[in-house]
Amino acid sequence: MKTNILKSYIHYLLLLIVAFVAVSCDSEKDEPTPENTPAPRTVLVYMLANNSLGDSGFDYKDLEEMAAVKEDLGSSRWVVYHQLNDGTVNLMELQSKGWILLKTYDNSVKSTSAKRMSEVIRDTKAMAPAEKYGLVLWSHASGWCVVADEDDDKSKVRSFGEDRGSSMNISTLRNVLKDQGFDYIYTDCCNMACIEVVYELRDVARYFVGSALELPADGMPYNKNLKLLADPEPDLIGAARNTYEFYVERHRNEDWCAISVIDLAEIEDLADLTLQAYNSTPNYNSSLVFQRLDIGNPCRFYDFKQFVDCITLDPGLIAAWNNQLEKAVLYQATMPQFDRLTIYYHCGLATNIITPTNPATYYGYYLTEWYRDVAQYQPKPTSSH
């Protein structure tokens, strides 16, 4: 999420913090936790705000959005693991009278560690059991970019999450989530809708929602999406569309939004066809210009479809690849401008392009499963002369 500070909200957020604490304490006293009978669905929001997002109060803003529509939960349960910017770490449940404190954690264990995330998932299933589970990841993120040492507080690169400078590698996220029974993952953070991430997570859930671009700090509109995500049969496309339309309708000059819904069951076949496309074309013209979805230098995210379309010469293979992409990307939308970039191409997934100035060693790209299985066979750019 982009970390611009909304100064006009400062007074509002201070009032909100006081109200939130009061509701939490009152609810904990007056409303006991219900019997642990399985709900139709439990949604776990893994909210890491011990960073600039928490400094700016965006976590409390989203918690207030959730509380405003608590009646939309029906028989489902909504649990939030909330790491505050002062280091306090709570597990809470949204109930009819407000927030219930389920557990407070020792903050000596980082929330970006496999140990802590695994513990939270176990606790959520024990305290709010359900027939189906959904997961929302809330924090900063940087897609596939690998953190060499997840306990290195000096790291400048995030994969998922930020807790005191530490992040979680996407491979660690995969290992934690595998076999946990989540049927969808909604990533309310930046740059997660890239082929490298969804390939890594292809066997940990059925559906994935995320943005190929940076996501503005407000994230998704929880007051519009809570009901859709908590339903036993969630409307992920509806939630993604709500997020996109929220930014379109707000009409702020600094706003942008890209959002995608991915069927992870189709990613393996897309990977196989991508490998065929890469192997069919050993080289491509270095003068080709590809759609950037990142303003960094080097750029780490380009439009996946435009790249594959431009470098693949076999029309039959391109047709098969595009048909499979349509199966994998169930919904995608983007606004036409992102910072200084005009978005001409957006298929719903980004990818990294390996070049001499952007080698596979940058940000640990060679450590991803996508590089191992597919990207190492990318055709090489060569001069047209």
mmCIF file of C-alpha atoms in Angstrom:
data_model
loop_
_atom_site.group_PDB
_atom_site.id
_atom_site.type_symbol
_atom_site.label_atom_id
_atom_site.label_comp_id
_atom_site.label_asym_id
_atom_site.label_seq_id
_atom_site.Cartn_x
_atom_site.Cartn_y
_atom_site.Cartn_z
ATOM 1 C CA MET A 1 0.000 0.000 0.000
ATOM 2 C CA LYS A 2 1.234 3.462 -0.796
ATOM 3 C CA THR A 3 2.162 5.343 2.382
ATOM 4 C CA ASN A 4 0.938 8.874 1.762
ATOM 5 C CA ILE A 5 -0.278 10.365 5.069
ATOM 6 C CA LEU A 6 -3.801 11.741 5.066
ATOM 7 C CA LYS A 7 -3.414 14.655 7.444
ATOM 8 C CA SER A 8 -7.103 15.453 7.402
ATOM 9 C CA TYR A 9 -7.857 12.160 9.160
ATOM 10 C CA ILE A 10 -5.579 12.687 12.170
ATOM 11 C CA HIS A 11 -8.258 14.057 14.493
ATOM 12 C CA TYR A 12 -10.767 11.466 13.241
ATOM 13 C CA LEU A 13 -8.325 8.628 13.853
ATOM 14 C CA LEU A 14 -7.568 9.725 17.406
ATOM 15 C CA LEU A 15 -11.294 9.650 18.184
ATOM 16 C CA LEU A 16 -11.584 6.283 16.463
ATOM 17 C CA ILE A 17 -8.803 4.748 18.567
ATOM 18 C CA VAL A 18 -10.572 5.798 21.762
ATOM 19 C CA ALA A 19 -13.894 4.448 20.494
ATOM 20 C CA PHE A 20 -12.301 1.195 19.376
ATOM 21 C CA VAL A 21 -10.681 0.526 22.763
ATOM 22 C CA ALA A 22 -13.946 1.325 24.543
ATOM 23 C CA VAL A 23 -15.954 -1.030 22.345
ATOM 24 C CA SER A 24 -13.346 -3.780 22.774
ATOM 25 C CA CYS A 25 -13.381 -3.566 26.549
ATOM 26 C CA ASP A 26 -17.180 -3.304 26.776
ATOM 27 C CA SER A 27 -17.678 -6.202 24.388
ATOM 28 C CA GLU A 28 -15.207 -8.410 26.201
ATOM 29 C CA LYS A 29 -17.076 -7.804 29.466
ATOM 30 C CA ASP A 30 -20.689 -7.980 28.262
ATOM 31 C CA GLU A 31 -20.664 -10.474 25.409
ATOM 32 C CA PRO A 32 -19.103 -13.896 25.964
ATOM 33 C CA THR A 33 -17.540 -15.719 23.058
ATOM 34 C CA PRO A 34 -20.140 -18.008 21.448
ATOM 35 C CA GLU A 35 -19.986 -21.776 21.695
ATOM 36 C CA ASN A 36 -17.321 -23.181 19.395
ATOM 37 C CA THR A 37 -19.720 -24.777 16.953
ATOM 38 C CA PRO A 38 -18.538 -24.640 13.329
ATOM 39 C CA ALA A 39 -19.696 -21.558 11.445
ATOM 40 C CA PRO A 40 -20.417 -21.674 7.706
ATOM 41 C CA ARG A 41 -17.247 -19.619 7.146
ATOM 42 C CA THR A 42 -14.521 -17.944 9.180
ATOM 43 C CA VAL A 43 -12.439 -15.195 7.593
ATOM 44 C CA LEU A 44 -9.032 -14.447 9.116
ATOM 45 C CA VAL A 45 -7.621 -10.983 8.421
ATOM 46 C CA TYR A 46 -3.864 -11.026 9.060
ATOM 47 C CA MET A 47 -3.237 -7.323 9.673
ATOM 48 C CA LEU A 48 0.351 -6.161 10.175
ATOM 49 C CA ALA A 49 0.390 -2.444 10.972
ATOM 50 C CA ASN A 50 3.658 -2.097 12.880
ATOM 51 C CA ASN A 51 4.908 0.098 10.045
ATOM 52 C CA SER A 52 4.047 3.309 8.177
ATOM 53 C CA LEU A 53 0.469 2.123 7.575
ATOM 54 C CA GLY A 54 -0.118 1.883 11.299
ATOM 55 C CA ASP A 55 1.670 5.190 11.869
ATOM 56 C CA SER A 56 -0.945 6.765 9.578
ATOM 57 C CA GLY A 57 -3.914 4.973 11.180
ATOM 58 C CA PHE A 58 -5.064 2.983 8.142
ATOM 59 C CA ASP A 59 -5.546 -0.134 10.271
ATOM 60 C CA TYR A 60 -8.062 1.610 12.549
ATOM 61 C CA LYS A 61 -9.847 3.057 9.535
ATOM 62 C CA ASP A 62 -10.339 -0.452 8.113
ATOM 63 C CA LEU A 63 -11.366 -1.881 11.491
ATOM 64 C CA GLU A 64 -14.021 0.820 11.733
ATOM 65 C CA GLU A 65 -15.246 -0.070 8.237
ATOM 66 C CA MET A 66 -15.594 -3.691 9.329
ATOM 67 C CA ALA A 67 -17.417 -2.823 12.556
ATOM 68 C CA ALA A 68 -19.867 -0.601 10.684
ATOM 69 C CA VAL A 69 -21.298 -3.595 8.814
ATOM 70 C CA LYS A 70 -20.999 -6.306 11.472
ATOM 71 C CA GLU A 71 -24.620 -7.278 10.900
ATOM 72 C CA ASP A 72 -23.592 -8.441 7.401
ATOM 73 C CA LEU A 73 -21.713 -11.398 8.899
ATOM 74 C CA GLY A 74 -24.817 -13.521 9.332
ATOM 75 C CA SER A 75 -23.722 -16.847 10.810
ATOM 76 C CA SER A 76 -20.125 -16.470 9.614
ATOM 77 C CA ARG A 77 -17.231 -15.316 11.785
ATOM 78 C CA TRP A 78 -14.694 -12.551 11.186
ATOM 79 C CA VAL A 79 -11.382 -12.733 13.053
ATOM 80 C CA VAL A 80 -8.575 -10.165 12.885
ATOM 81 C CA TYR A 81 -4.988 -10.684 13.941
ATOM 82 C CA HIS A 82 -3.998 -7.069 14.586
ATOM 83 C CA GLN A 83 -0.442 -6.006 15.142
ATOM 84 C CA LEU A 84 -0.567 -2.368 16.221
ATOM 85 C CA ASN A 85 2.153 0.153 15.431
ATOM 86 C CA ASP A 86 3.181 0.190 19.116
ATOM 87 C CA GLY A 87 3.975 -3.542 18.912
ATOM 88 C CA THR A 88 0.842 -4.793 20.718
ATOM 89 C CA VAL A 89 -0.525 -7.936 19.067
ATOM 90 C CA ASN A 90 -4.147 -9.060 19.512
ATOM 91 C CA LEU A 91 -6.478 -11.658 18.052
ATOM 92 C CA MET A 92 -10.014 -10.258 17.940
ATOM 93 C CA GLU A 93 -13.418 -11.302 16.675
ATOM 94 C CA LEU A 94 -16.111 -9.018 15.311
ATOM 95 C CA GLN A 95 -19.432 -9.845 16.969
ATOM 96 C CA SER A 96 -22.839 -8.197 17.287
ATOM 97 C CA LYS A 97 -21.772 -5.732 20.004
ATOM 98 C CA GLY A 98 -18.346 -5.016 18.589
ATOM 99 C CA TRP A 99 -14.864 -6.428 18.927
ATOM 100 C CA ILE A 100 -14.098 -9.307 21.302
ATOM 101 C CA LEU A 101 -10.521 -9.834 22.433
ATOM 102 C CA LEU A 102 -9.667 -13.513 21.963
ATOM 103 C CA LYS A 103 -5.951 -13.508 22.736
ATOM 104 C CA THR A 104 -2.960 -11.213 23.242
ATOM 105 C CA TYR A 105 0.385 -12.432 21.910
ATOM 106 C CA ASP A 106 3.964 -11.966 23.024
ATOM 107 C CA ASN A 107 5.436 -9.515 20.536
ATOM 108 C CA SER A 108 8.925 -10.986 20.802
ATOM 109 C CA VAL A 109 7.924 -13.289 17.928
ATOM 110 C CA LYS A 110 7.678 -11.388 14.664
ATOM 111 C CA SER A 111 4.386 -11.498 12.828
ATOM 112 C CA THR A 112 6.265 -12.140 9.579
ATOM 113 C CA SER A 113 7.634 -15.419 10.903
ATOM 114 C CA ALA A 114 6.281 -18.837 9.974
ATOM 115 C CA LYS A 115 6.037 -19.627 13.682
ATOM 116 C CA ARG A 116 3.671 -16.747 14.451
ATOM 117 C CA MET A 117 1.449 -17.088 11.373
ATOM 118 C CA SER A 118 1.072 -20.828 11.977
ATOM 119 C CA GLU A 119 0.159 -20.158 15.617
ATOM 120 C CA VAL A 120 -2.484 -17.611 14.607
ATOM 121 C CA ILE A 121 -4.075 -19.985 12.105
ATOM 122 C CA ARG A 122 -4.234 -22.724 14.752
ATOM 123 C CA ASP A 123 -5.767 -20.341 17.279
ATOM 124 C CA THR A 124 -8.321 -19.059 14.774
ATOM 125 C CA LYS A 125 -9.464 -22.564 13.908
ATOM 126 C CA ALA A 126 -9.699 -23.495 17.587
ATOM 127 C CA MET A 127 -11.552 -20.335 18.682
ATOM 128 C CA ALA A 128 -13.666 -19.752 15.554
ATOM 129 C CA PRO A 129 -14.067 -23.148 13.858
ATOM 130 C CA ALA A 130 -15.848 -23.215 10.522
ATOM 131 C CA GLU A 131 -16.723 -25.390 7.582
ATOM 132 C CA LYS A 132 -14.819 -23.052 5.229
ATOM 133 C CA TYR A 133 -12.001 -20.555 5.728
ATOM 134 C CA GLY A 134 -10.916 -17.416 3.879
ATOM 135 C CA LEU A 135 -7.752 -15.385 4.393
ATOM 136 C CA VAL A 136 -7.092 -11.669 3.927
ATOM 137 C CA LEU A 137 -3.456 -10.512 4.015
ATOM 138 C CA TRP A 138 -3.167 -6.847 5.084
ATOM 139 C CA SER A 139 0.137 -4.976 5.145
ATOM 140 C CA HIS A 140 2.910 -3.773 2.877
ATOM 141 C CA ALA A 141 4.122 -6.195 0.212
ATOM 142 C CA SER A 142 6.417 -6.420 -2.816
ATOM 143 C CA GLY A 143 5.195 -9.446 -4.738
ATOM 144 C CA TRP A 144 7.805 -12.070 -5.523
ATOM 145 C CA CYS A 145 10.802 -10.057 -4.294
ATOM 146 C CA VAL A 146 12.654 -12.329 -1.929
ATOM 147 C CA VAL A 147 14.005 -11.296 1.449
ATOM 148 C CA ALA A 148 17.409 -12.970 1.805
ATOM 149 C CA ASP A 149 17.172 -13.064 5.600
ATOM 150 C CA GLU A 150 13.674 -12.800 7.043
ATOM 151 C CA ASP A 151 15.091 -11.677 10.401
ATOM 152 C CA ASP A 152 17.296 -8.981 8.889
ATOM 153 C CA ASP A 153 15.821 -5.674 10.081
ATOM 154 C CA LYS A 154 17.944 -3.801 7.521
ATOM 155 C CA SER A 155 16.217 -5.430 4.550
ATOM 156 C CA LYS A 156 14.730 -2.920 2.107
ATOM 157 C CA VAL A 157 12.717 -5.478 0.120
ATOM 158 C CA ARG A 158 9.369 -6.864 1.218
ATOM 159 C CA SER A 159 7.595 -9.953 -0.024
ATOM 160 C CA PHE A 160 4.564 -10.074 2.260
ATOM 161 C CA GLY A 161 4.196 -7.973 5.384
ATOM 162 C CA GLU A 162 6.355 -5.658 7.419
ATOM 163 C CA ASP A 163 7.074 -6.030 11.110
ATOM 164 C CA ARG A 164 9.931 -3.914 12.402
ATOM 165 C CA GLY A 165 11.696 -4.125 9.045
ATOM 166 C CA SER A 166 11.228 -7.874 8.657
ATOM 167 C CA SER A 167 9.123 -9.505 5.919
ATOM 168 C CA MET A 168 7.969 -12.980 4.905
ATOM 169 C CA ASN A 169 9.280 -14.642 1.760
ATOM 170 C CA ILE A 170 6.605 -15.908 -0.589
ATOM 171 C CA SER A 171 8.043 -19.423 -0.259
ATOM 172 C CA THR A 172 7.607 -19.229 3.511
ATOM 173 C CA LEU A 173 4.041 -18.019 3.035
ATOM 174 C CA ARG A 174 3.381 -21.032 0.803
ATOM 175 C CA ASN A 175 4.793 -23.448 3.370
ATOM 176 C CA VAL A 176 2.680 -21.959 6.170
ATOM 177 C CA LEU A 177 -0.569 -21.931 4.180
ATOM 178 C CA LYS A 178 -0.264 -25.325 2.507
ATOM 179 C CA ASP A 179 -2.930 -27.787 3.717
ATOM 180 C CA GLN A 180 -4.547 -25.173 5.987
ATOM 181 C CA GLY A 181 -7.863 -25.342 4.105
ATOM 182 C CA PHE A 182 -8.218 -21.739 2.920
ATOM 183 C CA ASP A 183 -10.325 -21.676 -0.228
ATOM 184 C CA TYR A 184 -9.338 -18.114 -1.095
ATOM 185 C CA ILE A 185 -6.606 -15.579 -0.359
ATOM 186 C CA TYR A 186 -7.367 -11.872 -0.744
ATOM 187 C CA THR A 187 -4.147 -9.823 -0.682
ATOM 188 C CA ASP A 188 -4.949 -6.280 0.434
ATOM 189 C CA CYS A 189 -1.438 -5.076 -0.331
ATOM 190 C CA CYS A 190 0.847 -4.123 -3.219
ATOM 191 C CA ASN A 191 2.153 -6.059 -6.229
ATOM 192 C CA MET A 192 0.868 -9.522 -5.326
ATOM 193 C CA ALA A 193 -0.972 -10.281 -8.600
ATOM 194 C CA CYS A 194 2.091 -11.516 -10.446
ATOM 195 C CA ILE A 195 2.664 -14.921 -11.983
ATOM 196 C CA GLU A 196 5.557 -15.569 -9.623
ATOM 197 C CA VAL A 197 3.335 -15.228 -6.534
ATOM 198 C CA VAL A 198 0.298 -17.111 -7.836
ATOM 199 C CA TYR A 199 2.513 -19.933 -9.113
ATOM 200 C CA GLU A 200 4.107 -20.214 -5.675
ATOM 201 C CA LEU A 201 0.655 -20.316 -4.036
ATOM 202 C CA ARG A 202 -1.080 -22.438 -6.682
ATOM 203 C CA ASP A 203 -1.708 -25.372 -4.355
ATOM 204 C CA VAL A 204 -2.580 -23.568 -1.098
ATOM 205 C CA ALA A 205 -6.019 -22.206 -2.087
ATOM 206 C CA ARG A 206 -8.429 -22.280 -5.024
ATOM 207 C CA TYR A 207 -8.783 -18.529 -5.620
ATOM 208 C CA PHE A 208 -6.521 -15.528 -5.263
ATOM 209 C CA VAL A 209 -7.276 -11.789 -5.356
ATOM 210 C CA GLY A 210 -4.604 -9.127 -5.655
ATOM 211 C CA SER A 211 -3.196 -6.094 -7.422
ATOM 212 C CA ALA A 212 -0.456 -6.101 -10.066
ATOM 213 C CA LEU A 213 0.326 -2.480 -9.146
ATOM 214 C CA GLU A 214 0.935 -0.718 -5.885
ATOM 215 C CA LEU A 215 -2.318 -0.423 -3.956
ATOM 216 C CA PRO A 216 -3.267 2.931 -2.387
ATOM 217 C CA ALA A 217 -3.032 3.036 1.387
ATOM 218 C CA ASP A 218 -6.814 2.862 1.882
ATOM 219 C CA GLY A 219 -6.816 -0.680 0.502
ATOM 220 C CA MET A 220 -10.156 -2.334 -0.119
ATOM 221 C CA PRO A 221 -13.481 -0.891 1.136
ATOM 222 C CA TYR A 222 -14.246 -3.382 3.925
ATOM 223 C CA ASN A 223 -17.695 -1.919 4.517
ATOM 224 C CA LYS A 224 -18.613 -3.000 0.979
ATOM 225 C CA ASN A 225 -16.705 -6.283 0.915
ATOM 226 C CA LEU A 226 -17.187 -7.884 4.322
ATOM 227 C CA LYS A 227 -20.490 -9.538 3.397
ATOM 228 C CA LEU A 228 -19.126 -10.795 0.064
ATOM 229 C CA LEU A 229 -16.007 -12.300 1.651
ATOM 230 C CA ALA A 230 -17.799 -13.783 4.674
ATOM 231 C CA ASP A 231 -20.486 -15.562 2.674
ATOM 232 C CA PRO A 232 -20.158 -19.363 2.571
ATOM 233 C CA GLU A 233 -19.998 -18.974 -1.225
ATOM 234 C CA PRO A 234 -17.908 -15.788 -1.443
ATOM 235 C CA ASP A 235 -18.331 -13.329 -4.292
ATOM 236 C CA LEU A 236 -14.672 -12.592 -4.973
ATOM 237 C CA ILE A 237 -15.339 -10.941 -8.306
ATOM 238 C CA GLY A 238 -17.901 -8.693 -6.636
ATOM 239 C CA ALA A 239 -15.371 -7.781 -3.937
ATOM 240 C CA ALA A 240 -12.681 -7.040 -6.520
ATOM 241 C CA ARG A 241 -15.121 -4.928 -8.538
ATOM 242 C CA ASN A 242 -16.115 -3.007 -5.393
ATOM 243 C CA THR A 243 -12.468 -2.220 -4.738
ATOM 244 C CA TYR A 244 -11.896 -1.022 -8.286
ATOM 245 C CA GLU A 245 -15.079 1.078 -8.372
ATOM 246 C CA PHE A 246 -14.250 2.620 -4.977
ATOM 247 C CA TYR A 247 -11.188 4.284 -6.494
ATOM 248 C CA VAL A 248 -12.850 5.134 -9.805
ATOM 249 C CA GLU A 249 -15.739 6.878 -8.058
ATOM 250 C CA ARG A 250 -13.554 8.739 -5.561
ATOM 251 C CA HIS A 251 -12.013 10.862 -8.344
ATOM 252 C CA ARG A 252 -8.806 11.787 -6.527
ATOM 253 C CA ASN A 253 -5.861 12.698 -8.740
ATOM 254 C CA GLU A 254 -3.428 10.513 -6.827
ATOM 255 C CA ASP A 255 -5.680 7.443 -6.933
ATOM 256 C CA TRP A 256 -5.096 4.384 -9.070
ATOM 257 C CA CYS A 257 -6.234 0.805 -8.830
ATOM 258 C CA ALA A 258 -5.617 -2.517 -10.506
ATOM 259 C CA ILE A 259 -7.253 -5.703 -9.232
ATOM 260 C CA SER A 260 -7.478 -9.312 -10.387
ATOM 261 C CA VAL A 261 -9.233 -12.529 -9.402
ATOM 262 C CA ILE A 262 -7.247 -15.650 -10.247
ATOM 263 C CA ASP A 263 -8.304 -19.302 -10.416
ATOM 264 C CA LEU A 264 -5.209 -20.992 -9.009
ATOM 265 C CA ALA A 265 -6.309 -24.376 -10.388
ATOM 266 C CA GLU A 266 -5.505 -23.053 -13.878
ATOM 267 C CA ILE A 267 -2.012 -21.775 -13.123
ATOM 268 C CA GLU A 268 -0.162 -25.069 -13.630
ATOM 269 C CA ASP A 269 -1.428 -25.352 -17.217
ATOM 270 C CA LEU A 270 -0.590 -21.696 -17.832
ATOM 271 C CA ALA A 271 2.938 -22.373 -16.617
ATOM 272 C CA ASP A 272 3.298 -25.336 -18.996
ATOM 273 C CA LEU A 273 2.233 -23.225 -21.978
ATOM 274 C CA THR A 274 4.512 -20.379 -20.910
ATOM 275 C CA LEU A 275 7.442 -22.762 -20.816
ATOM 276 C CA GLN A 276 6.584 -23.907 -24.336
ATOM 277 C CA ALA A 277 6.400 -20.286 -25.475
ATOM 278 C CA TYR A 278 9.779 -19.467 -23.940
ATOM 279 C CA ASN A 279 11.414 -22.556 -25.451
ATOM 280 C CA SER A 280 9.965 -21.795 -28.882
ATOM 281 C CA THR A 281 11.765 -18.444 -29.139
ATOM 282 C CA PRO A 282 15.419 -18.339 -28.055
ATOM 283 C CA ASN A 283 15.792 -14.582 -28.607
ATOM 284 C CA TYR A 284 13.744 -11.425 -29.044
ATOM 285 C CA ASN A 285 14.511 -7.949 -30.330
ATOM 286 C CA SER A 286 15.951 -5.840 -27.528
ATOM 287 C CA SER A 287 14.253 -2.740 -28.939
ATOM 288 C CA LEU A 288 10.831 -4.071 -27.927
ATOM 289 C CA VAL A 289 9.177 -1.967 -25.231
ATOM 290 C CA PHE A 290 7.077 -3.768 -22.652
ATOM 291 C CA GLN A 291 4.334 -2.393 -20.406
ATOM 292 C CA ARG A 292 5.799 -1.468 -17.040
ATOM 293 C CA LEU A 293 3.616 -1.936 -13.975
ATOM 294 C CA ASP A 294 6.310 -0.675 -11.622
ATOM 295 C CA ILE A 295 8.193 2.630 -11.473
ATOM 296 C CA GLY A 296 11.241 1.071 -9.831
ATOM 297 C CA ASN A 297 14.672 0.784 -11.406
ATOM 298 C CA PRO A 298 15.101 -1.927 -12.391
ATOM 299 C CA CYS A 299 11.435 -2.581 -13.076
ATOM 300 C CA ARG A 300 10.280 -5.838 -11.448
ATOM 301 C CA PHE A 301 6.730 -6.042 -12.836
ATOM 302 C CA TYR A 302 5.624 -6.012 -16.481
ATOM 303 C CA ASP A 303 2.331 -7.052 -18.054
ATOM 304 C CA PHE A 304 2.548 -10.829 -18.466
ATOM 305 C CA LYS A 305 0.385 -11.177 -21.576
ATOM 306 C CA GLN A 306 2.030 -8.400 -23.551
ATOM 307 C CA PHE A 307 5.458 -9.886 -22.916
ATOM 308 C CA VAL A 308 4.477 -13.416 -23.957
ATOM 309 C CA ASP A 309 2.523 -12.184 -26.980
ATOM 310 C CA CYS A 310 5.456 -10.099 -28.221
ATOM 311 C CA ILE A 311 8.158 -12.739 -27.923
ATOM 312 C CA THR A 312 6.242 -15.818 -29.149
ATOM 313 C CA LEU A 313 6.255 -16.432 -32.903
ATOM 314 C CA ASP A 314 4.029 -19.535 -33.080
ATOM 315 C CA PRO A 315 0.411 -18.297 -33.614
ATOM 316 C CA GLY A 316 -1.100 -21.607 -32.511
ATOM 317 C CA LEU A 317 0.867 -21.535 -29.282
ATOM 318 C CA ILE A 318 -0.112 -17.921 -28.639
ATOM 319 C CA ALA A 319 -3.794 -18.789 -29.174
ATOM 320 C CA ALA A 320 -3.560 -21.688 -26.714
ATOM 321 C CA TRP A 321 -1.699 -19.525 -24.201
ATOM 322 C CA ASN A 322 -4.252 -16.715 -24.366
ATOM 323 C CA ASN A 323 -7.113 -19.183 -24.017
ATOM 324 C CA GLN A 324 -5.520 -20.570 -20.859
ATOM 325 C CA LEU A 325 -4.910 -17.060 -19.507
ATOM 326 C CA GLU A 326 -8.639 -16.365 -19.858
ATOM 327 C CA LYS A 327 -9.364 -19.468 -17.779
ATOM 328 C CA ALA A 328 -6.910 -18.381 -15.094
ATOM 329 C CA VAL A 329 -7.870 -14.690 -14.825
ATOM 330 C CA LEU A 330 -11.539 -14.598 -13.875
ATOM 331 C CA TYR A 331 -11.680 -10.809 -13.516
ATOM 332 C CA GLN A 332 -9.286 -7.928 -14.023
ATOM 333 C CA ALA A 333 -9.641 -4.162 -14.089
ATOM 334 C CA THR A 334 -7.268 -1.227 -14.027
ATOM 335 C CA MET A 335 -7.409 2.524 -14.065
ATOM 336 C CA PRO A 336 -5.489 4.054 -17.014
ATOM 337 C CA GLN A 337 -2.827 5.857 -14.980
ATOM 338 C CA PHE A 338 -0.422 4.698 -12.264
ATOM 339 C CA ASP A 339 1.844 7.412 -10.925
ATOM 340 C CA ARG A 340 3.898 8.475 -13.970
ATOM 341 C CA LEU A 341 2.898 5.428 -16.022
ATOM 342 C CA THR A 342 0.093 5.143 -18.542
ATOM 343 C CA ILE A 343 -1.377 1.636 -18.503
ATOM 344 C CA TYR A 344 -1.997 0.426 -22.053
ATOM 345 C CA TYR A 345 -1.798 -3.289 -21.229
ATOM 346 C CA HIS A 346 -3.111 -5.067 -18.137
ATOM 347 C CA CYS A 347 -4.039 -8.755 -18.346
ATOM 348 C CA GLY A 348 -4.427 -9.167 -14.592
ATOM 349 C CA LEU A 349 -0.989 -10.679 -13.964
ATOM 350 C CA ALA A 350 2.470 -9.160 -13.924
ATOM 351 C CA THR A 351 5.835 -10.839 -14.471
ATOM 352 C CA ASN A 352 9.510 -10.056 -14.119
ATOM 353 C CA ILE A 353 11.665 -9.871 -17.285
ATOM 354 C CA ILE A 354 15.274 -10.986 -16.972
ATOM 355 C CA THR A 355 17.776 -8.773 -18.803
ATOM 356 C CA PRO A 356 21.498 -7.986 -18.448
ATOM 357 C CA THR A 357 20.533 -4.928 -16.372
ATOM 358 C CA ASN A 358 17.957 -6.912 -14.392
ATOM 359 C CA PRO A 359 19.599 -10.294 -13.756
ATOM 360 C CA ALA A 360 17.930 -13.137 -11.907
ATOM 361 C CA THR A 361 20.083 -12.420 -8.874
ATOM 362 C CA TYR A 362 18.318 -9.073 -8.249
ATOM 363 C CA TYR A 363 15.987 -9.405 -5.255
ATOM 364 C CA GLY A 364 16.565 -13.168 -5.254
ATOM 365 C CA TYR A 365 14.477 -13.882 -8.345
ATOM 366 C CA TYR A 366 16.391 -17.103 -8.962
ATOM 367 C CA LEU A 367 15.040 -18.424 -5.635
ATOM 368 C CA THR A 368 11.404 -18.431 -6.791
ATOM 369 C CA GLU A 369 9.703 -21.600 -8.008
ATOM 370 C CA TRP A 370 8.623 -19.740 -11.132
ATOM 371 C CA TYR A 371 12.247 -19.041 -12.049
ATOM 372 C CA ARG A 372 13.258 -22.646 -11.380
ATOM 373 C CA ASP A 373 10.422 -24.140 -13.450
ATOM 374 C CA VAL A 374 9.798 -21.522 -16.140
ATOM 375 C CA ALA A 375 11.528 -18.131 -16.115
ATOM 376 C CA GLN A 376 15.085 -19.395 -16.416
ATOM 377 C CA TYR A 377 14.101 -20.384 -19.956
ATOM 378 C CA GLN A 378 13.000 -16.876 -20.931
ATOM 379 C CA PRO A 379 14.324 -15.873 -24.370
ATOM 380 C CA LYS A 380 17.240 -13.445 -24.331
ATOM 381 C CA PRO A 381 17.100 -9.904 -25.706
ATOM 382 C CA THR A 382 19.398 -9.360 -28.685
ATOM 383 C CA SER A 383 20.143 -6.433 -30.959
ATOM 384 C CA SER A 384 18.192 -6.216 -34.230
ATOM 385 C CA HIS A 385 21.429 -5.592 -36.165
#
